[in-house]
Short mmCIF file of C-alpha atoms and ligand atoms in Angstrom, two decimals:
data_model
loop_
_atom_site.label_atom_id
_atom_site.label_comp_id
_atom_site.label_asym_id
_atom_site.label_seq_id
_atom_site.Cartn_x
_atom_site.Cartn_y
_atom_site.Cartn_z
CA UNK A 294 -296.44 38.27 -63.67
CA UNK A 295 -292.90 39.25 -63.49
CA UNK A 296 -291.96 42.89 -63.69
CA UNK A 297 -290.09 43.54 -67.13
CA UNK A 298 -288.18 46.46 -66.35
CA UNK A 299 -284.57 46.00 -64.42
CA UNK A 300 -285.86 46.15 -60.75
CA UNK A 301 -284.72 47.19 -57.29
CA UNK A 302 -286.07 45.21 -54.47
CA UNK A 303 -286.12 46.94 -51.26
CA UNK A 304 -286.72 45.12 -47.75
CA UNK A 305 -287.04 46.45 -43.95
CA UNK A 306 -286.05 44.00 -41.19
CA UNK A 307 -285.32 43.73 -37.64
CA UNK A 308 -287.31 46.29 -35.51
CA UNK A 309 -288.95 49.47 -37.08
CA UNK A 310 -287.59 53.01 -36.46
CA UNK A 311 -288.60 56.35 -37.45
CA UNK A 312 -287.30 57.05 -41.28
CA UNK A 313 -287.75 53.30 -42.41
CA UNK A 314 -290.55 55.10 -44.78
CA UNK A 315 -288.19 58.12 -46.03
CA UNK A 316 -285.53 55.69 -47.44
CA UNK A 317 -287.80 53.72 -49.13
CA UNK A 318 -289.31 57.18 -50.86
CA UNK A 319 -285.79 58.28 -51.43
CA UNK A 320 -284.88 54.77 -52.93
CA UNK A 321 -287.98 54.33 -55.09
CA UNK A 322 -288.16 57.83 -56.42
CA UNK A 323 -284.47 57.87 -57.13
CA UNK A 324 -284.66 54.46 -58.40
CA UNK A 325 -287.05 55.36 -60.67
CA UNK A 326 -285.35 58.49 -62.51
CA UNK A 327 -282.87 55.70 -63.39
CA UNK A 328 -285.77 53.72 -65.33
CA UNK A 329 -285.75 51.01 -62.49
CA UNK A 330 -288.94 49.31 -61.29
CA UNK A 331 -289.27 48.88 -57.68
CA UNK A 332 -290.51 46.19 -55.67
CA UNK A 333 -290.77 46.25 -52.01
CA UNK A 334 -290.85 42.86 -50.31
CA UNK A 335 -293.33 42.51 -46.94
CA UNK A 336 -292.19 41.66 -43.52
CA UNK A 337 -288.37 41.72 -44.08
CA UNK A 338 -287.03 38.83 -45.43
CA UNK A 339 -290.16 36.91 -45.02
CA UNK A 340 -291.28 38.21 -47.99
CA UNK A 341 -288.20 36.30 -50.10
CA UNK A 342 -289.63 33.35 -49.39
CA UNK A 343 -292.57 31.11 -48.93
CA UNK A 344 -295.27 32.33 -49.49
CA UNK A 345 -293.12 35.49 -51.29
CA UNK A 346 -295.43 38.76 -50.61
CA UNK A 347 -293.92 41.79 -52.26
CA UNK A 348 -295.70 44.91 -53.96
CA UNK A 349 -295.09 46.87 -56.25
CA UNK A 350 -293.36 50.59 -55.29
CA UNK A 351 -294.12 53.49 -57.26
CA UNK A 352 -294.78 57.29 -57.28
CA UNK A 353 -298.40 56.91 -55.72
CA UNK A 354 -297.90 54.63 -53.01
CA UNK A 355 -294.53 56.22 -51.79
CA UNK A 356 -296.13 60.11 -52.21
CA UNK A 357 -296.58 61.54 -48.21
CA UNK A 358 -294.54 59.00 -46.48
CA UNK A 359 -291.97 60.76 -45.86
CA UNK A 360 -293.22 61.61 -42.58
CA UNK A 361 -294.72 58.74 -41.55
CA UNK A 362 -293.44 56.51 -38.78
CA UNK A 363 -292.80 53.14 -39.35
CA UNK A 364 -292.38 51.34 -42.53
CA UNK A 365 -295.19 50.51 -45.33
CA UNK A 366 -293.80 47.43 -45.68
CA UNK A 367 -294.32 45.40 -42.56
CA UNK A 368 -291.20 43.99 -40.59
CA UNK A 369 -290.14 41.38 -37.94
CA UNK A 370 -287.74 41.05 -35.54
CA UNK A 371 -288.48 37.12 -35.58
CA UNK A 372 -289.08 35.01 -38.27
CA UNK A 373 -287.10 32.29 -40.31
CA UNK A 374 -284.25 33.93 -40.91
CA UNK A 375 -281.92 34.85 -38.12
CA UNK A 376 -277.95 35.35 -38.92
CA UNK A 377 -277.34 36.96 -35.01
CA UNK A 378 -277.18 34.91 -32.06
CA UNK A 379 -276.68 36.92 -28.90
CA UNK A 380 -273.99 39.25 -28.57
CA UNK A 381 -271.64 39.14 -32.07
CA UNK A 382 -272.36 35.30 -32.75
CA UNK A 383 -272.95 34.01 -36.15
CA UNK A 384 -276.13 31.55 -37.11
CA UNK A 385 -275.92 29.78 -40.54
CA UNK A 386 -278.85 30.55 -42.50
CA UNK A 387 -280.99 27.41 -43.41
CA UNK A 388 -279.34 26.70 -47.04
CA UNK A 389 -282.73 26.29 -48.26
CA UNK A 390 -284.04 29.49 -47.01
CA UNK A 391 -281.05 31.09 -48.60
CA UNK A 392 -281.80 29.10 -52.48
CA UNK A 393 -285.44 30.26 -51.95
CA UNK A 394 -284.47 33.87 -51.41
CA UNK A 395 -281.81 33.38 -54.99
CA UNK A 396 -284.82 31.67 -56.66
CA UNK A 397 -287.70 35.15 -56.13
CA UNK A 398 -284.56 37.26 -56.65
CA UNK A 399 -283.80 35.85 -60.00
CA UNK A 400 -287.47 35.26 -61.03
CA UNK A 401 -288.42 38.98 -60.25
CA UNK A 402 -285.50 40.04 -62.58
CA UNK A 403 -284.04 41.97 -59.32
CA UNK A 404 -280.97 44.13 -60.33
CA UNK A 405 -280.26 45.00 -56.73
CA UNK A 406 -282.04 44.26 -53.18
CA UNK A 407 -281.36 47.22 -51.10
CA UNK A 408 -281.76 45.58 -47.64
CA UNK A 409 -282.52 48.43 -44.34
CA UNK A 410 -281.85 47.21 -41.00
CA UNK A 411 -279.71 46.74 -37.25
CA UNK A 412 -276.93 44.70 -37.04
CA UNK A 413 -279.26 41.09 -37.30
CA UNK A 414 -281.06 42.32 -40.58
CA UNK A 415 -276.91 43.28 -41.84
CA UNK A 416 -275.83 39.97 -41.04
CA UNK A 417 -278.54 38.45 -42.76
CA UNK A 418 -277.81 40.40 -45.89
CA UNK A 419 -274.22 39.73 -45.41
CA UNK A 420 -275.14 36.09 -45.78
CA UNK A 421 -277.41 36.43 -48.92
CA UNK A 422 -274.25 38.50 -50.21
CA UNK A 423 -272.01 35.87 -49.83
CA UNK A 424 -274.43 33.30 -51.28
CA UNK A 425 -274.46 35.44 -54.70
CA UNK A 426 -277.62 37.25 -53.82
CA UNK A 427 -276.68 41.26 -54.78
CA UNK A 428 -277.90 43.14 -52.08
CA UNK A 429 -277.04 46.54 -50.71
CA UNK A 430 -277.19 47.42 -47.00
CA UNK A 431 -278.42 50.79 -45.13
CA UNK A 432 -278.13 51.23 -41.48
CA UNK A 433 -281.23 51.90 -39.09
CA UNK A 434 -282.06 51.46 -35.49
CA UNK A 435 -282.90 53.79 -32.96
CA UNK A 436 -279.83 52.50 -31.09
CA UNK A 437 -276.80 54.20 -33.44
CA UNK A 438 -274.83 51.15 -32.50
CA UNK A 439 -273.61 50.00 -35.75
CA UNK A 440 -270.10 50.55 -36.75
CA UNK A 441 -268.57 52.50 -39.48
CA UNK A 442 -271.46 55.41 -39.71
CA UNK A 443 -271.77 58.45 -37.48
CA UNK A 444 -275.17 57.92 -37.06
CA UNK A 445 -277.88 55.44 -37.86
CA UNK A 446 -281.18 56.91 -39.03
CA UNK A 447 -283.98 56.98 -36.31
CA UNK A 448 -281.67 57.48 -33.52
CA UNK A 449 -281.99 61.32 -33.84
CA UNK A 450 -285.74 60.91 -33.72
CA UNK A 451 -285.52 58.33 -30.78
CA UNK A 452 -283.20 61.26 -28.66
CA UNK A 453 -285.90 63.65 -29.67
CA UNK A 454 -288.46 61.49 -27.86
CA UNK A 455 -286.52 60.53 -24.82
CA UNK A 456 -285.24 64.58 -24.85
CA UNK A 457 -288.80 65.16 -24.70
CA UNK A 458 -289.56 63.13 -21.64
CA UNK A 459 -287.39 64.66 -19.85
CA UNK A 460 -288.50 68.04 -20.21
CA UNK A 461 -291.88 66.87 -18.83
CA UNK A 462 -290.23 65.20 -16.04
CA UNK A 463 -288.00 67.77 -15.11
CA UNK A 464 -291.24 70.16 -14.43
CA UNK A 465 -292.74 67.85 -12.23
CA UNK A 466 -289.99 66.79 -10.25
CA UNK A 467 -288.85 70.13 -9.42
CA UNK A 468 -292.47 70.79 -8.55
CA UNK A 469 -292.54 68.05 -6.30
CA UNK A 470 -288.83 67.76 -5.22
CA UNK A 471 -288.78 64.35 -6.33
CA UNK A 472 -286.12 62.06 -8.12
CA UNK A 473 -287.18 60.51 -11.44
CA UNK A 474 -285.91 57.99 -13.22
CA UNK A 475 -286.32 57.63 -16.64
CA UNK A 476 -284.94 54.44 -18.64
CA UNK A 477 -284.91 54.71 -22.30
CA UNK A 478 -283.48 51.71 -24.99
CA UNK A 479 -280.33 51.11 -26.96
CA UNK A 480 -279.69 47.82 -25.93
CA UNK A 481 -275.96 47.52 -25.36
CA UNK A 482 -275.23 51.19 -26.17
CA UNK A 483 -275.79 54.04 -24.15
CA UNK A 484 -276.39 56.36 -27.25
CA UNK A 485 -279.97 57.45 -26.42
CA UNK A 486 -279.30 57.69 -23.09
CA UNK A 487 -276.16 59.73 -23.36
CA UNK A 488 -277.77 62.27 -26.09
CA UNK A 489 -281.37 62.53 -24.49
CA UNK A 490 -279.47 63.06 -20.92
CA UNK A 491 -277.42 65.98 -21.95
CA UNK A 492 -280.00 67.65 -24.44
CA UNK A 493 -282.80 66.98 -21.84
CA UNK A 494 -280.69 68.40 -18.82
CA UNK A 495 -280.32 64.84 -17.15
CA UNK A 496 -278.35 65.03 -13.56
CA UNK A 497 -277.30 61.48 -13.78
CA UNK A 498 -276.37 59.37 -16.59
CA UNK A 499 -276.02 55.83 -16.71
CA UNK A 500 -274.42 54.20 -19.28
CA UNK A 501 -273.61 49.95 -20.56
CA UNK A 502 -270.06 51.63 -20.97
CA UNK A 503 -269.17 53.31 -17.72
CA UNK A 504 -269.58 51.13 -14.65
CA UNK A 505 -271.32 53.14 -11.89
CA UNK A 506 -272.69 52.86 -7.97
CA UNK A 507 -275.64 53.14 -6.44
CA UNK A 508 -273.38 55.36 -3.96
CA UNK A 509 -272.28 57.58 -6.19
CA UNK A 510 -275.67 57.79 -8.12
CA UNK A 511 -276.70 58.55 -4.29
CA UNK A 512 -274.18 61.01 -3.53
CA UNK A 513 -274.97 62.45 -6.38
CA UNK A 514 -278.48 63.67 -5.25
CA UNK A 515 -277.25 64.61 -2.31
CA UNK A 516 -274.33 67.03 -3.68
CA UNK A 517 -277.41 68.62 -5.36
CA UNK A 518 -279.73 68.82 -2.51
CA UNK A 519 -276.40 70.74 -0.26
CA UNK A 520 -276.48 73.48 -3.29
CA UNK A 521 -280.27 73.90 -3.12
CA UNK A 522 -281.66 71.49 -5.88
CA UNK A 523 -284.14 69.19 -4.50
CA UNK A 524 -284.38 67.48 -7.52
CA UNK A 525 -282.94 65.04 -9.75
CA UNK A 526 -283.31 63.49 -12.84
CA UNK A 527 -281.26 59.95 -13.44
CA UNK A 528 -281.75 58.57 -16.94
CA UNK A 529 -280.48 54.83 -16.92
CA UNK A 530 -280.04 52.80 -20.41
CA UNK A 531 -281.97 49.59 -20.69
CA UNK A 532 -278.48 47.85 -20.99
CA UNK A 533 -276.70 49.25 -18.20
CA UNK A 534 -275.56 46.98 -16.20
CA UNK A 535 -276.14 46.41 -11.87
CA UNK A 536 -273.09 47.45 -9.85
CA UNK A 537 -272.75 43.60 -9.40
CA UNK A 538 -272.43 43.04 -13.48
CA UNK A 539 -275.69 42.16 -14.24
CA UNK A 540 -278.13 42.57 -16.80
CA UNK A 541 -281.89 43.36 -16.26
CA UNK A 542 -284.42 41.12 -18.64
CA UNK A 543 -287.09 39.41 -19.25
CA UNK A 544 -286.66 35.99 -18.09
CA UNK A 545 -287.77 34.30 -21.63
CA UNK A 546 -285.49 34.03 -24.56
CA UNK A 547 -287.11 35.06 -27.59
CA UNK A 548 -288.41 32.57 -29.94
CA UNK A 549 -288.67 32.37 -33.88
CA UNK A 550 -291.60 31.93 -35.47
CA UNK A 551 -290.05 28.82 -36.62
CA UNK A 552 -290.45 27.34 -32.65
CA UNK A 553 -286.24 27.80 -32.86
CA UNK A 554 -284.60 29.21 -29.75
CA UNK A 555 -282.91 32.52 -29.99
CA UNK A 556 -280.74 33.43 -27.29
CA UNK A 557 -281.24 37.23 -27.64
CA UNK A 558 -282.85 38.55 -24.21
CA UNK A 559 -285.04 41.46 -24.03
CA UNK A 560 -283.66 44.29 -21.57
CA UNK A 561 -285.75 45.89 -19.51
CA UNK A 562 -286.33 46.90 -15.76
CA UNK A 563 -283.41 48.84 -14.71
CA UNK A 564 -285.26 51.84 -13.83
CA UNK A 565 -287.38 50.28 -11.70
CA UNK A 566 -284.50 48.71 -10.13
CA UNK A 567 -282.51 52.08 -9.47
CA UNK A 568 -285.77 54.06 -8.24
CA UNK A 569 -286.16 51.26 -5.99
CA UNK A 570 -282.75 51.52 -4.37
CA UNK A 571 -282.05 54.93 -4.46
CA UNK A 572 -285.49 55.54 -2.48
CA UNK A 573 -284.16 52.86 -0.05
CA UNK A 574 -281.23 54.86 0.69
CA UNK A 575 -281.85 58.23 0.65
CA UNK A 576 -285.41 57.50 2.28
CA UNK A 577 -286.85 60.13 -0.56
CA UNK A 578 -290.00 59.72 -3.16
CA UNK A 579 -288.70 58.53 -6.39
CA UNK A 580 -290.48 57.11 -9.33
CA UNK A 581 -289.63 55.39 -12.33
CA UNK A 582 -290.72 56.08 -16.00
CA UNK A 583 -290.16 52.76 -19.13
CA UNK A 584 -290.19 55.48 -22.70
CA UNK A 585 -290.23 51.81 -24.43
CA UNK A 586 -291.56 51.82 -28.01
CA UNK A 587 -292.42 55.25 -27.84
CA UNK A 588 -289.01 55.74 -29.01
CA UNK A 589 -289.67 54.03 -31.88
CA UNK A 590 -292.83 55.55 -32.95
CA UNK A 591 -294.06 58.82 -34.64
CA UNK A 592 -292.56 61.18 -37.49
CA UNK A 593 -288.57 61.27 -38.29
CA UNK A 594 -286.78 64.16 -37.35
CA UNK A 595 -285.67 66.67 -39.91
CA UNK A 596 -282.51 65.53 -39.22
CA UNK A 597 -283.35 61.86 -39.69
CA UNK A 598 -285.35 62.54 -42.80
CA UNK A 599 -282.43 64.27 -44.36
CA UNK A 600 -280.23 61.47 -43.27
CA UNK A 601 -282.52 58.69 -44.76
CA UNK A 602 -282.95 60.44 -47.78
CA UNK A 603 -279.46 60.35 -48.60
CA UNK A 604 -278.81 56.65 -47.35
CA UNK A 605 -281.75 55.74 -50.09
CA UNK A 606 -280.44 57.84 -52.83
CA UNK A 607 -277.22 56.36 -52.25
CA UNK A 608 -278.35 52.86 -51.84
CA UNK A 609 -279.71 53.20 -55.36
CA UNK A 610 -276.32 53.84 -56.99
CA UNK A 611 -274.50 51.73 -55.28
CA UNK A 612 -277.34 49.34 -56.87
CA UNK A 613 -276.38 51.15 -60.12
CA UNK A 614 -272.87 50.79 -59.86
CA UNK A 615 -272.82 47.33 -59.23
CA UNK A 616 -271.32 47.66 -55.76
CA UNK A 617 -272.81 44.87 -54.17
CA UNK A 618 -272.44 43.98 -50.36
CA UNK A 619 -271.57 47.37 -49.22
CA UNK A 620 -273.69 49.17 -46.91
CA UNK A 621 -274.09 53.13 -47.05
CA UNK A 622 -273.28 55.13 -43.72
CA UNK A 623 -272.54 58.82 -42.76
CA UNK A 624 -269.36 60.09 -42.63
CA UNK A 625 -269.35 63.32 -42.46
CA UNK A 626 -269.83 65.27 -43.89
CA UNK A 627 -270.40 62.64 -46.95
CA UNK A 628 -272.55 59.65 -47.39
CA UNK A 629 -270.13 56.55 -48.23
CA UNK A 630 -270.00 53.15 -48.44
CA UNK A 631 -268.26 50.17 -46.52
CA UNK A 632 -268.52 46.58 -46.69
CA UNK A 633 -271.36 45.07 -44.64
CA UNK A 634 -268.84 42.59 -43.01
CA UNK A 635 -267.25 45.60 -41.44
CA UNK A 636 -269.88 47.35 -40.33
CA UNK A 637 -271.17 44.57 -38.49
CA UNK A 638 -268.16 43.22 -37.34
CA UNK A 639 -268.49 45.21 -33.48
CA UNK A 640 -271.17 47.02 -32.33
CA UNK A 641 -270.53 50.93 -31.53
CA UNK A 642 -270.30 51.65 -28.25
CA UNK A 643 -269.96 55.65 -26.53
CA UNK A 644 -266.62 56.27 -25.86
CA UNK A 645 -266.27 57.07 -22.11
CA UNK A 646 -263.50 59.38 -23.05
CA UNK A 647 -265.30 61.01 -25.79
CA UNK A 648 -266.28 64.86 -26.12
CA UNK A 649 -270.20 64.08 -25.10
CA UNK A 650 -269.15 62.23 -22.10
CA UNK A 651 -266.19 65.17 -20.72
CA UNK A 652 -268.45 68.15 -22.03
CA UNK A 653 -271.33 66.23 -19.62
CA UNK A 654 -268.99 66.12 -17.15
CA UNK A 655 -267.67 69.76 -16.85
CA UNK A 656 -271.07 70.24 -16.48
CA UNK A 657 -271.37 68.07 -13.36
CA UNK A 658 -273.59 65.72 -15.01
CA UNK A 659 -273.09 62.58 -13.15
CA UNK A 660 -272.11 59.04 -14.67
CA UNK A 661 -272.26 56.89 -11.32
CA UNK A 662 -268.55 56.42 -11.57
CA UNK A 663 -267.20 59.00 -8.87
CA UNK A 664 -265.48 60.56 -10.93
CA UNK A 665 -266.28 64.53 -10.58
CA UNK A 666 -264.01 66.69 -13.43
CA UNK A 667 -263.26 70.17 -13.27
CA UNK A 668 -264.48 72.02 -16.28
CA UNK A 669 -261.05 72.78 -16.76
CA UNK A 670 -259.60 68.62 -16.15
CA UNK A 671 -257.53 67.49 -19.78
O1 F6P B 1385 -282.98 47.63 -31.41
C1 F6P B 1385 -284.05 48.49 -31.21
C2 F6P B 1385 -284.76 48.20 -29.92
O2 F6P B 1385 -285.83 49.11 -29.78
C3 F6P B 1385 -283.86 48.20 -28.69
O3 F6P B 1385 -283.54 49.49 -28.25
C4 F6P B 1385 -284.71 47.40 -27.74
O4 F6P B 1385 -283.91 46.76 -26.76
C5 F6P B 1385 -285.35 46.38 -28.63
O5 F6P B 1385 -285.32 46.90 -29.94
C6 F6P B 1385 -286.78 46.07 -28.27
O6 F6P B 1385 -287.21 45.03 -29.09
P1 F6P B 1385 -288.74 44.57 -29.19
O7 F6P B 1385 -289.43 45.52 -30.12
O8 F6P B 1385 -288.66 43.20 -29.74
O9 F6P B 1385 -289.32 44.64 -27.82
#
């Protein structure tokens, strides 16, 4: 039976981060002061179509989840709808697929589908947008690398974890004068590796952005073993790339659900890889630590439950308002809008030259590159 009341449908796609749960409170309970009905559709965009699985959202199932890791709803990173095809490419949607999706939409009465996800779940919306679907976009993903927002919820809480690795490494390698290295995600962006590195006292940083060598990684340790420290902590991003260009994977492209070919490649490895080399070298006892999905699990941050809150109270009157195909994002110190086209036009990539990266480097941190700044260089 249809839901009577004007209704907000609300979706999570792509992979899950912590704060996926705090939008959806923000959006439902915000939603509902307007005299909306909400509907939350299962497993991302799954849910739109056959066999359609939504449930009803309301003030008892969305009480005590703001804290909860996540997302009530169920997401996929796979599925039948894909709109990304390895780095910035476009898919078509399967027109039918995309009619299906209109048909629940208009048959559940749905004012507005606020869509959360990454750059593939955006560019699936973006699609649905321009096939007269009126959806609403909010950024997530651990990896901040969307453009046009500050920040992306559940990258804060992702820094928090990888921040907190490193304080437990840092104990035992100075107990043990050893080198760790600990590789933490982002895919293409060195965001988590660049925060976590400086806020977890990191000696090395190694970054998709900045190219690097193993000798300067090496020298390096070595600089720090002449002034006494016999330790060293190296945090590597999953997408950094080898001194000789290349990217470490998994040697299997991902696959749909559908049995379709995807040419997105899962990163992984690197650490391994530097520990490896750098023990080779320096003839010392490193090891290597993977965070993984641990970075994706557990409770939001303050930070990223403030930030979440706002994107879903926002997403609701953009809803409201009738501004369809925008996305929300953080600039701050407001909450705005963009299109979605813009947003996911380029993903957002550190800025070697940016504060984080110079204010790590008066420091001495260490980006692989050579280059060694006085505080004092402009
Ligand atoms: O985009 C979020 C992310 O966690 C990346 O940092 C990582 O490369 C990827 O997803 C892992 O994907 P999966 O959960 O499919 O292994």
């Amino acid at each position: 039976m249809p839901p009577r009341k004007p209704t907000i449908g609300i979706l999570t796609g792509g992979g899950d981060c912590p704060g996926l749960n705090a939008v959806i409170r923000a959006a439902v309970k915000s939603a509902l002061r307007l005299g909306y009905d909400c509907v939350g559709f299962l497993r991302g965009y799954e849910g739109l179509v056959d066999p359609v699985a939504y449930m009803p959202l309301d003030r008892q199932n969305t009480a005590n989840i703001l804290l909860q890791g996540g997302t009530i709803l169920g997401s996929t990173n796979k599925g039948r709808f894909s709109a990304l095809v390895g780095e910035g490419e476009r898919m078509q949607i399967d027109p039918e697929l995309l009619n299906h999706a209109a048909t629940t939409v208009r048959q559940l009465g749905i004012t507005g589908l606020i869509c959360i996800g990454g750059d593939g779940s955006l560019a699936i919306a973006q699609q649905l947008h321009e096939y007269g679907i009126p959806v609403v976009g909010v950024p997530k993903t651990i990896d901040n690398d969307l453009g046009c927002t500050a920040f992306t919820f559940g990258f804060d809480s992702a820094v928090a974890c990888a921040t907190d690795a490193l304080d437990r490494l840092h104990t035992t390698a100075a107990s043990h004068e050893r080198i760790m290295v600990l590789e933490v995600m982002g895919r293409h962006a060195g965001w988590i590796a660049l925060h976590a590195g400086i806020a977890g006292g990191g000696d090395v940083i190694l970054l998709p952005e900045i190219p690097w060598t193993f000798d300067n990684v090496c020298r390096k340790v070595l600089e720090r073993e002449s002034e006494g420290r016999k330790y060293t902590l190296i945090v590597v991003a999953e997408g950094a790339r080898l001194p000789d260009g290349g990217l470490v994977h998994d040697k299997h492209d991902k696959h749909g659900e559908d049995g379709n070919e995807r040419r997105q490649v899962r990163l992984g490895g690197i650490g391994e890889i530097v520990a490896q080399e750098v023990a080779r070298r320096l003839d010392r006892e490193v090891r290597a630590l993977v965070l993984g999905h641990l970075q994706r699990g557990g409770a939001p941050t303050a930070f990223d439950r403030v930030l979440a809150t706002q994107f879903g109270a926002h997403a609701v009157r953009l809803v409201h308002n009738g501004n369809f195909g925008q996305m929300v994002c953080y600039r701050p110190p407001n909450i705005e809008s963009v299109p979605i086209l813009e947003a996911i036009r380029a993903p957002a990539l550190v800025d070697p030259m940016s504060s984080a990266v110079q204010a790590a480097r008066a420091l001495g941190i260490g980006f692989g590159d050579g280059i060694n700044a006085s505080p004092f260089a402009q």
